Amino acid sequence: MAAEHTARNFAAMSRSVEVDLRISNPAHTLQRIRAMESPPQHAKATADENPSNSLLIKTSSPAILASLTAGAMAGALAKTVIAPLDRTKIIFQVTKMSFNARGALRFLIKSYKEDGLLSLWRGNSATMARIVPYAAIQFTAHEQWKHFLHTDRPEAPTGMRFLAGSLAGLTAQSITYPLDLARARMAVTHRDMYGSIIQVFVKMWRTERPKAFYKGFIPTMLGVIPYAGVSFCTFESLKVKHKEITGRSAPNPLERLLFGALAGLFGQTASYPLDIVRRRMQTSGLNGCSYPYDTIRGTLCYVYRTEGIVGGLYKGLSMNWIKGPIAVGISFATFDICQNALKELPVFRSAP
């Protein structure tokens, strides 16, 4: 009986297959097979809306080249504008000289009289060698981290915007750190000691060995977390709030400059003591001080004991309140404007 029942089921299945073959032509059958192999339309739409997939699209598109180019241009312009103020700030940071506006002005005048106008931009070649790749990497990394962390949406939480900015800063700083150290050394020494960035690296290699290339690395990385995080978070949040209030899709150049200035002001203030620490560690042995500046804790304690909080850990902050907002404002505004302009060019046309 079981065998007879099985035979009946097999016959019924055969008749069903015959009916299906009679009502189906080969072309229709091929279409059905292709439809089964292709993902449903709603699945495709979901994939397009998925930020992780958009990250892959962003990474493989000319948007990377547009971000790198715009970032390099933004960093170079911003740092060149504030180079004399930046050098003045570093000079005061790495010595025990008390900082005030009159002293900073005297230093600028003295440098101009003794060494000429271009002396105010001493170390700027090292700055360019560092800032061009640094800014290019940082802005590009931020674009990618925004997509990966889903912070390119208006409803993104502030904490995630801070995280995206911090990760972008860490990415760029970890790659370009030796260039930052070379720039600091050139800024605090006479040109007879370091004539070029190559001489900095050669002399450090011969006299201090490879570990010297990463002096001050840890405080720098700790400082870039609040600095880049606060800066990018403030700038992106202000753009979102601007759109909500005005209804315009994007702020104008002057508004971008203002938003960037506020971002730089908050970012510099949040991370300034660690900036003092990294400069002291980077230029240890070059500023006439016998203290070795070997550790973060030791440097913080020494500066606090000998110079205090305002005159030590926050020395030169008022200068940073001038140059920082200018630099960050120019940098952020230039990046946005250049990126949008580059995407209109044929070579960047497919960038989203």
CSV table of C-alpha atoms in Angstrom, one decimal:
chain,number,residue,atom,x,y,z
A,1,MET,CA,0.0,0.0,0.0
A,2,ALA,CA,2.8,2.4,0.8
A,3,ALA,CA,4.5,1.8,-2.5
A,4,GLU,CA,1.1,2.4,-4.3
A,5,HIS,CA,0.6,5.7,-2.4
A,6,THR,CA,4.1,6.9,-3.3
A,7,ALA,CA,3.6,6.1,-7.0
A,8,ARG,CA,0.4,8.1,-7.0
A,9,ASN,CA,2.2,11.1,-5.4
A,10,PHE,CA,5.0,10.9,-8.0
A,11,ALA,CA,2.4,10.8,-10.9
A,12,ALA,CA,0.6,13.8,-9.5
A,13,MET,CA,3.9,15.7,-9.3
A,14,SER,CA,4.8,14.8,-12.9
A,15,ARG,CA,1.4,16.1,-14.2
A,16,SER,CA,2.0,19.4,-12.3
A,17,VAL,CA,5.4,19.8,-14.0
A,18,GLU,CA,3.9,19.0,-17.4
A,19,VAL,CA,1.2,21.7,-16.9
A,20,ASP,CA,3.8,24.2,-15.8
A,21,LEU,CA,5.9,23.5,-18.9
A,22,ARG,CA,2.9,23.8,-21.2
A,23,ILE,CA,1.9,27.2,-19.9
A,24,SER,CA,5.4,28.5,-19.8
A,25,ASN,CA,7.5,29.4,-22.8
A,26,PRO,CA,11.4,29.4,-22.6
A,27,ALA,CA,11.6,33.2,-22.6
A,28,HIS,CA,9.2,33.5,-19.7
A,29,THR,CA,11.0,30.8,-17.8
A,30,LEU,CA,14.3,32.7,-18.2
A,31,GLN,CA,12.8,35.9,-17.0
A,32,ARG,CA,11.6,34.1,-13.9
A,33,ILE,CA,15.0,32.6,-13.2
A,34,ARG,CA,16.6,36.1,-13.5
A,35,ALA,CA,14.0,37.6,-11.3
A,36,MET,CA,14.8,34.9,-8.7
A,37,GLU,CA,18.5,35.6,-8.9
A,38,SER,CA,18.1,39.5,-8.7
A,39,PRO,CA,17.5,41.1,-5.2
A,40,PRO,CA,14.0,42.5,-4.7
A,41,GLN,CA,13.5,46.2,-5.4
A,42,HIS,CA,12.8,47.0,-1.7
A,43,ALA,CA,16.0,45.2,-0.7
A,44,LYS,CA,17.9,47.3,-3.2
A,45,ALA,CA,16.4,50.5,-1.9
A,46,THR,CA,17.3,49.4,1.7
A,47,ALA,CA,20.8,48.8,0.6
A,48,ASP,CA,21.0,52.3,-1.0
A,49,GLU,CA,19.7,53.8,2.2
A,50,ASN,CA,22.1,51.9,4.4
A,51,PRO,CA,24.9,54.3,5.6
A,52,SER,CA,27.4,51.4,5.7
A,53,ASN,CA,26.8,50.8,2.0
A,54,SER,CA,27.0,54.5,1.2
A,55,LEU,CA,30.4,54.5,3.0
A,56,LEU,CA,31.7,51.9,0.4
A,57,ILE,CA,30.3,54.1,-2.4
A,58,LYS,CA,31.9,57.2,-0.9
A,59,THR,CA,35.2,55.4,-0.6
A,60,SER,CA,35.3,54.2,-4.2
A,61,SER,CA,34.2,57.5,-5.7
A,62,PRO,CA,36.0,60.7,-6.7
A,63,ALA,CA,34.7,62.2,-3.5
A,64,ILE,CA,37.9,60.9,-1.8
A,65,LEU,CA,40.0,63.0,-4.2
A,66,ALA,CA,37.8,66.0,-3.8
A,67,SER,CA,38.0,65.8,0.0
A,68,LEU,CA,41.8,65.3,-0.1
A,69,THR,CA,42.3,68.3,-2.4
A,70,ALA,CA,40.0,70.6,-0.6
A,71,GLY,CA,41.4,69.6,2.8
A,72,ALA,CA,45.0,70.3,1.6
A,73,MET,CA,44.0,73.7,0.2
A,74,ALA,CA,42.1,74.6,3.4
A,75,GLY,CA,45.0,73.7,5.7
A,76,ALA,CA,47.6,75.4,3.7
A,77,LEU,CA,45.7,78.7,3.5
A,78,ALA,CA,44.7,78.7,7.1
A,79,LYS,CA,48.2,78.0,8.5
A,80,THR,CA,50.0,80.5,6.2
A,81,VAL,CA,47.7,83.3,7.3
A,82,ILE,CA,48.4,82.7,11.0
A,83,ALA,CA,52.0,81.5,10.8
A,84,PRO,CA,53.6,84.6,12.6
A,85,LEU,CA,51.1,84.3,15.5
A,86,ASP,CA,51.6,80.5,15.6
A,87,ARG,CA,55.4,80.9,15.9
A,88,THR,CA,55.0,83.5,18.6
A,89,LYS,CA,52.8,81.3,20.6
A,90,ILE,CA,55.2,78.3,20.4
A,91,ILE,CA,58.1,80.5,21.5
A,92,PHE,CA,56.2,81.5,24.7
A,93,GLN,CA,54.9,78.0,25.2
A,94,VAL,CA,58.3,76.3,25.4
A,95,THR,CA,60.0,78.9,27.6
A,96,LYS,CA,59.4,80.4,31.0
A,97,MET,CA,58.7,83.9,29.6
A,98,SER,CA,55.4,85.3,30.9
A,99,PHE,CA,53.0,85.9,28.1
A,100,ASN,CA,51.1,89.1,27.4
A,101,ALA,CA,50.0,90.9,24.2
A,102,ARG,CA,52.8,93.6,24.6
A,103,GLY,CA,55.5,90.9,24.9
A,104,ALA,CA,54.1,89.0,21.8
A,105,LEU,CA,54.2,92.3,19.8
A,106,ARG,CA,57.7,93.0,20.9
A,107,PHE,CA,58.8,89.5,19.8
A,108,LEU,CA,57.3,90.0,16.4
A,109,ILE,CA,58.9,93.5,16.0
A,110,LYS,CA,62.3,92.2,17.2
A,111,SER,CA,62.2,89.2,14.8
A,112,TYR,CA,61.3,91.5,11.9
A,113,LYS,CA,64.1,94.0,12.7
A,114,GLU,CA,66.8,91.4,13.3
A,115,ASP,CA,66.0,88.7,10.7
A,116,GLY,CA,63.6,90.3,8.3
A,117,LEU,CA,60.0,89.8,7.4
A,118,LEU,CA,60.3,86.2,6.3
A,119,SER,CA,61.6,85.3,9.7
A,120,LEU,CA,58.0,85.6,10.9
A,121,TRP,CA,57.2,82.6,8.7
A,122,ARG,CA,60.2,80.6,9.9
A,123,GLY,CA,59.2,77.0,10.1
A,124,ASN,CA,56.3,77.5,7.8
A,125,SER,CA,57.8,75.2,5.2
A,126,ALA,CA,57.8,72.4,7.8
A,127,THR,CA,54.3,73.5,8.7
A,128,MET,CA,53.2,73.2,5.0
A,129,ALA,CA,54.9,69.8,4.8
A,130,ARG,CA,52.8,68.7,7.8
A,131,ILE,CA,49.6,70.6,7.4
A,132,VAL,CA,48.9,69.7,3.8
A,133,PRO,CA,48.8,65.9,4.4
A,134,TYR,CA,47.4,66.4,7.9
A,135,ALA,CA,44.4,68.6,6.8
A,136,ALA,CA,43.8,66.4,3.7
A,137,ILE,CA,43.7,63.3,5.8
A,138,GLN,CA,41.7,64.8,8.6
A,139,PHE,CA,38.9,66.2,6.5
A,140,THR,CA,38.8,63.1,4.3
A,141,ALA,CA,38.8,60.8,7.4
A,142,HIS,CA,36.0,63.0,8.9
A,143,GLU,CA,33.8,62.5,5.8
A,144,GLN,CA,34.3,58.8,6.0
A,145,TRP,CA,33.7,58.6,9.8
A,146,LYS,CA,30.6,60.6,9.4
A,147,HIS,CA,29.2,58.0,7.0
A,148,PHE,CA,30.4,55.1,9.1
A,149,LEU,CA,28.9,56.5,12.4
A,150,HIS,CA,25.8,57.8,10.6
A,151,THR,CA,26.4,61.4,11.8
A,152,ASP,CA,25.8,62.9,8.3
A,153,ARG,CA,22.1,63.0,9.3
A,154,PRO,CA,20.4,66.0,10.9
A,155,GLU,CA,19.1,63.9,13.8
A,156,ALA,CA,22.5,62.5,14.7
A,157,PRO,CA,23.3,62.8,18.4
A,158,THR,CA,26.0,65.3,19.5
A,159,GLY,CA,28.1,62.6,21.1
A,160,MET,CA,28.5,60.8,17.8
A,161,ARG,CA,29.5,64.0,16.0
A,162,PHE,CA,32.1,64.5,18.7
A,163,LEU,CA,33.3,60.9,18.2
A,164,ALA,CA,33.6,61.3,14.4
A,165,GLY,CA,35.6,64.5,14.8
A,166,SER,CA,37.9,62.9,17.4
A,167,LEU,CA,38.6,59.8,15.2
A,168,ALA,CA,39.3,62.0,12.3
A,169,GLY,CA,41.9,64.0,14.3
A,170,LEU,CA,43.5,60.8,15.7
A,171,THR,CA,43.7,59.3,12.2
A,172,ALA,CA,45.5,62.4,10.8
A,173,GLN,CA,47.7,63.1,13.8
A,174,SER,CA,49.0,59.5,14.1
A,175,ILE,CA,50.1,59.5,10.4
A,176,THR,CA,51.8,62.9,10.3
A,177,TYR,CA,53.1,63.3,13.9
A,178,PRO,CA,56.9,63.4,13.1
A,179,LEU,CA,56.2,66.4,10.7
A,180,ASP,CA,54.5,68.2,13.6
A,181,LEU,CA,57.5,67.6,15.8
A,182,ALA,CA,59.9,68.9,13.1
A,183,ARG,CA,57.8,72.0,12.7
A,184,ALA,CA,57.9,72.8,16.4
A,185,ARG,CA,61.7,72.4,16.5
A,186,MET,CA,62.2,74.7,13.6
A,187,ALA,CA,59.9,77.3,15.1
A,188,VAL,CA,62.0,77.6,18.4
A,189,THR,CA,65.5,77.4,17.0
A,190,HIS,CA,67.6,79.7,14.8
A,191,ARG,CA,68.0,78.8,11.1
A,192,ASP,CA,71.7,78.0,11.7
A,193,MET,CA,70.7,74.9,13.7
A,194,TYR,CA,68.0,73.6,11.4
A,195,GLY,CA,68.1,74.9,7.9
A,196,SER,CA,65.4,72.6,6.6
A,197,ILE,CA,63.0,69.9,7.7
A,198,ILE,CA,65.4,67.3,6.3
A,199,GLN,CA,68.1,68.6,8.6
A,200,VAL,CA,65.8,68.3,11.6
A,201,PHE,CA,65.2,64.6,10.8
A,202,VAL,CA,68.9,63.9,10.1
A,203,LYS,CA,70.2,65.5,13.3
A,204,MET,CA,67.5,63.9,15.4
A,205,TRP,CA,68.4,60.5,13.9
A,206,ARG,CA,72.1,60.9,14.6
A,207,THR,CA,71.9,62.4,18.1
A,208,GLU,CA,68.6,61.1,19.6
A,209,ARG,CA,67.8,58.0,17.7
A,210,PRO,CA,64.3,57.0,16.2
A,211,LYS,CA,62.4,57.3,19.5
A,212,ALA,CA,62.9,61.0,19.4
A,213,PHE,CA,60.6,61.3,16.4
A,214,TYR,CA,57.6,60.5,18.7
A,215,LYS,CA,58.5,62.7,21.7
A,216,GLY,CA,55.2,64.1,23.0
A,217,PHE,CA,53.1,61.7,20.9
A,218,ILE,CA,50.8,60.5,23.8
A,219,PRO,CA,49.9,64.0,25.0
A,220,THR,CA,49.3,65.0,21.4
A,221,MET,CA,46.9,62.2,20.8
A,222,LEU,CA,45.2,62.9,24.1
A,223,GLY,CA,44.9,66.6,23.2
A,224,VAL,CA,43.6,66.0,19.7
A,225,ILE,CA,40.6,64.0,21.0
A,226,PRO,CA,38.9,67.1,22.7
A,227,TYR,CA,40.3,69.5,20.1
A,228,ALA,CA,39.2,67.8,16.9
A,229,GLY,CA,36.0,66.4,18.6
A,230,VAL,CA,34.8,69.7,19.9
A,231,SER,CA,35.8,71.6,16.7
A,232,PHE,CA,34.1,69.3,14.2
A,233,CYS,CA,31.1,68.7,16.5
A,234,THR,CA,30.5,72.4,17.0
A,235,PHE,CA,30.9,73.2,13.3
A,236,GLU,CA,28.5,70.4,12.1
A,237,SER,CA,26.0,71.2,14.8
A,238,LEU,CA,25.9,74.9,14.0
A,239,LYS,CA,25.3,74.0,10.3
A,240,VAL,CA,22.4,71.8,11.2
A,241,LYS,CA,20.9,74.4,13.6
A,242,HIS,CA,21.4,77.1,10.9
A,243,LYS,CA,19.4,75.0,8.4
A,244,GLU,CA,16.6,74.5,11.0
A,245,ILE,CA,16.3,78.2,11.7
A,246,THR,CA,16.8,79.8,8.2
A,247,GLY,CA,15.5,77.0,6.0
A,248,ARG,CA,18.5,77.4,3.7
A,249,SER,CA,20.3,74.3,2.6
A,250,ALA,CA,23.8,75.6,3.5
A,251,PRO,CA,25.3,78.7,5.2
A,252,ASN,CA,27.0,81.4,3.1
A,253,PRO,CA,30.8,81.8,3.2
A,254,LEU,CA,30.7,84.4,6.0
A,255,GLU,CA,28.5,82.2,8.2
A,256,ARG,CA,30.8,79.2,7.6
A,257,LEU,CA,33.8,81.4,8.7
A,258,LEU,CA,31.9,82.4,11.8
A,259,PHE,CA,30.9,78.8,12.6
A,260,GLY,CA,34.5,77.7,12.1
A,261,ALA,CA,35.8,80.4,14.3
A,262,LEU,CA,33.5,79.4,17.2
A,263,ALA,CA,34.5,75.8,16.7
A,264,GLY,CA,38.2,76.7,16.9
A,265,LEU,CA,37.6,78.8,20.0
A,266,PHE,CA,35.9,76.0,21.9
A,267,GLY,CA,38.3,73.3,20.6
A,268,GLN,CA,41.5,75.2,21.5
A,269,THR,CA,40.2,76.0,25.0
A,270,ALA,CA,39.3,72.4,25.7
A,271,SER,CA,42.7,71.0,24.8
A,272,TYR,CA,45.1,73.8,25.6
A,273,PRO,CA,47.0,72.4,28.7
A,274,LEU,CA,47.9,69.2,26.7
A,275,ASP,CA,49.1,71.5,23.9
A,276,ILE,CA,51.6,73.1,26.4
A,277,VAL,CA,52.7,69.6,27.5
A,278,ARG,CA,53.3,68.3,23.9
A,279,ARG,CA,55.3,71.5,22.9
A,280,ARG,CA,57.5,71.2,26.0
A,281,MET,CA,58.2,67.5,25.3
A,282,GLN,CA,58.8,68.1,21.6
A,283,THR,CA,61.4,70.8,22.2
A,284,SER,CA,63.0,69.4,25.3
A,285,GLY,CA,66.7,70.3,25.5
A,286,LEU,CA,66.3,73.2,23.0
A,287,ASN,CA,64.8,76.0,25.2
A,288,GLY,CA,67.6,76.3,27.8
A,289,CYS,CA,65.7,74.4,30.5
A,290,SER,CA,67.4,71.6,32.3
A,291,TYR,CA,64.1,69.8,33.1
A,292,PRO,CA,63.8,66.7,30.8
A,293,TYR,CA,60.0,66.9,30.1
A,294,ASP,CA,59.9,63.1,29.8
A,295,THR,CA,56.4,62.3,31.0
A,296,ILE,CA,52.9,63.9,30.8
A,297,ARG,CA,52.4,63.9,34.5
A,298,GLY,CA,55.9,65.2,35.3
A,299,THR,CA,55.6,68.0,32.7
A,300,LEU,CA,52.2,69.1,34.0
A,301,CYS,CA,53.4,69.1,37.6
A,302,TYR,CA,56.6,71.0,36.8
A,303,VAL,CA,54.8,73.7,34.7
A,304,TYR,CA,52.2,74.0,37.5
A,305,ARG,CA,54.8,74.3,40.3
A,306,THR,CA,57.1,76.8,38.5
A,307,GLU,CA,54.7,78.8,36.4
A,308,GLY,CA,51.2,78.3,37.7
A,309,ILE,CA,47.9,77.6,35.9
A,310,VAL,CA,47.2,80.9,34.1
A,311,GLY,CA,50.9,81.7,33.5
A,312,GLY,CA,51.9,78.1,32.8
A,313,LEU,CA,49.3,75.6,31.7
A,314,TYR,CA,47.3,78.3,29.9
A,315,LYS,CA,50.2,80.5,28.8
A,316,GLY,CA,49.4,81.9,25.4
A,317,LEU,CA,45.8,81.0,25.4
A,318,SER,CA,44.7,84.6,24.7
A,319,MET,CA,46.9,84.4,21.6
A,320,ASN,CA,45.2,81.1,20.7
A,321,TRP,CA,41.8,82.8,21.1
A,322,ILE,CA,42.9,85.2,18.3
A,323,LYS,CA,44.8,82.8,15.9
A,324,GLY,CA,42.7,79.6,16.6
A,325,PRO,CA,39.3,80.9,15.5
A,326,ILE,CA,40.9,82.6,12.5
A,327,ALA,CA,42.7,79.4,11.4
A,328,VAL,CA,39.9,77.0,12.1
A,329,GLY,CA,37.3,79.4,10.6
A,330,ILE,CA,39.4,79.8,7.4
A,331,SER,CA,40.1,76.0,7.3
A,332,PHE,CA,36.5,74.8,7.7
A,333,ALA,CA,35.0,77.5,5.4
A,334,THR,CA,37.6,76.9,2.7
A,335,PHE,CA,37.1,73.1,2.9
A,336,ASP,CA,33.4,73.4,2.4
A,337,ILE,CA,33.6,75.9,-0.4
A,338,CYS,CA,36.4,74.2,-2.2
A,339,GLN,CA,34.8,70.7,-1.9
A,340,ASN,CA,31.5,72.0,-3.4
A,341,ALA,CA,33.4,73.8,-6.2
A,342,LEU,CA,35.6,70.8,-7.0
A,343,LYS,CA,32.5,68.5,-7.3
A,344,GLU,CA,31.4,70.7,-10.2
A,345,LEU,CA,34.5,69.9,-12.2
A,346,PRO,CA,34.3,67.0,-14.7
A,347,VAL,CA,37.0,65.0,-12.9
A,348,PHE,CA,35.0,65.1,-9.7
A,349,ARG,CA,31.5,65.1,-11.3
A,350,SER,CA,30.5,61.6,-10.0
A,351,ALA,CA,31.3,62.6,-6.4
A,352,PRO,CA,28.1,62.5,-4.4
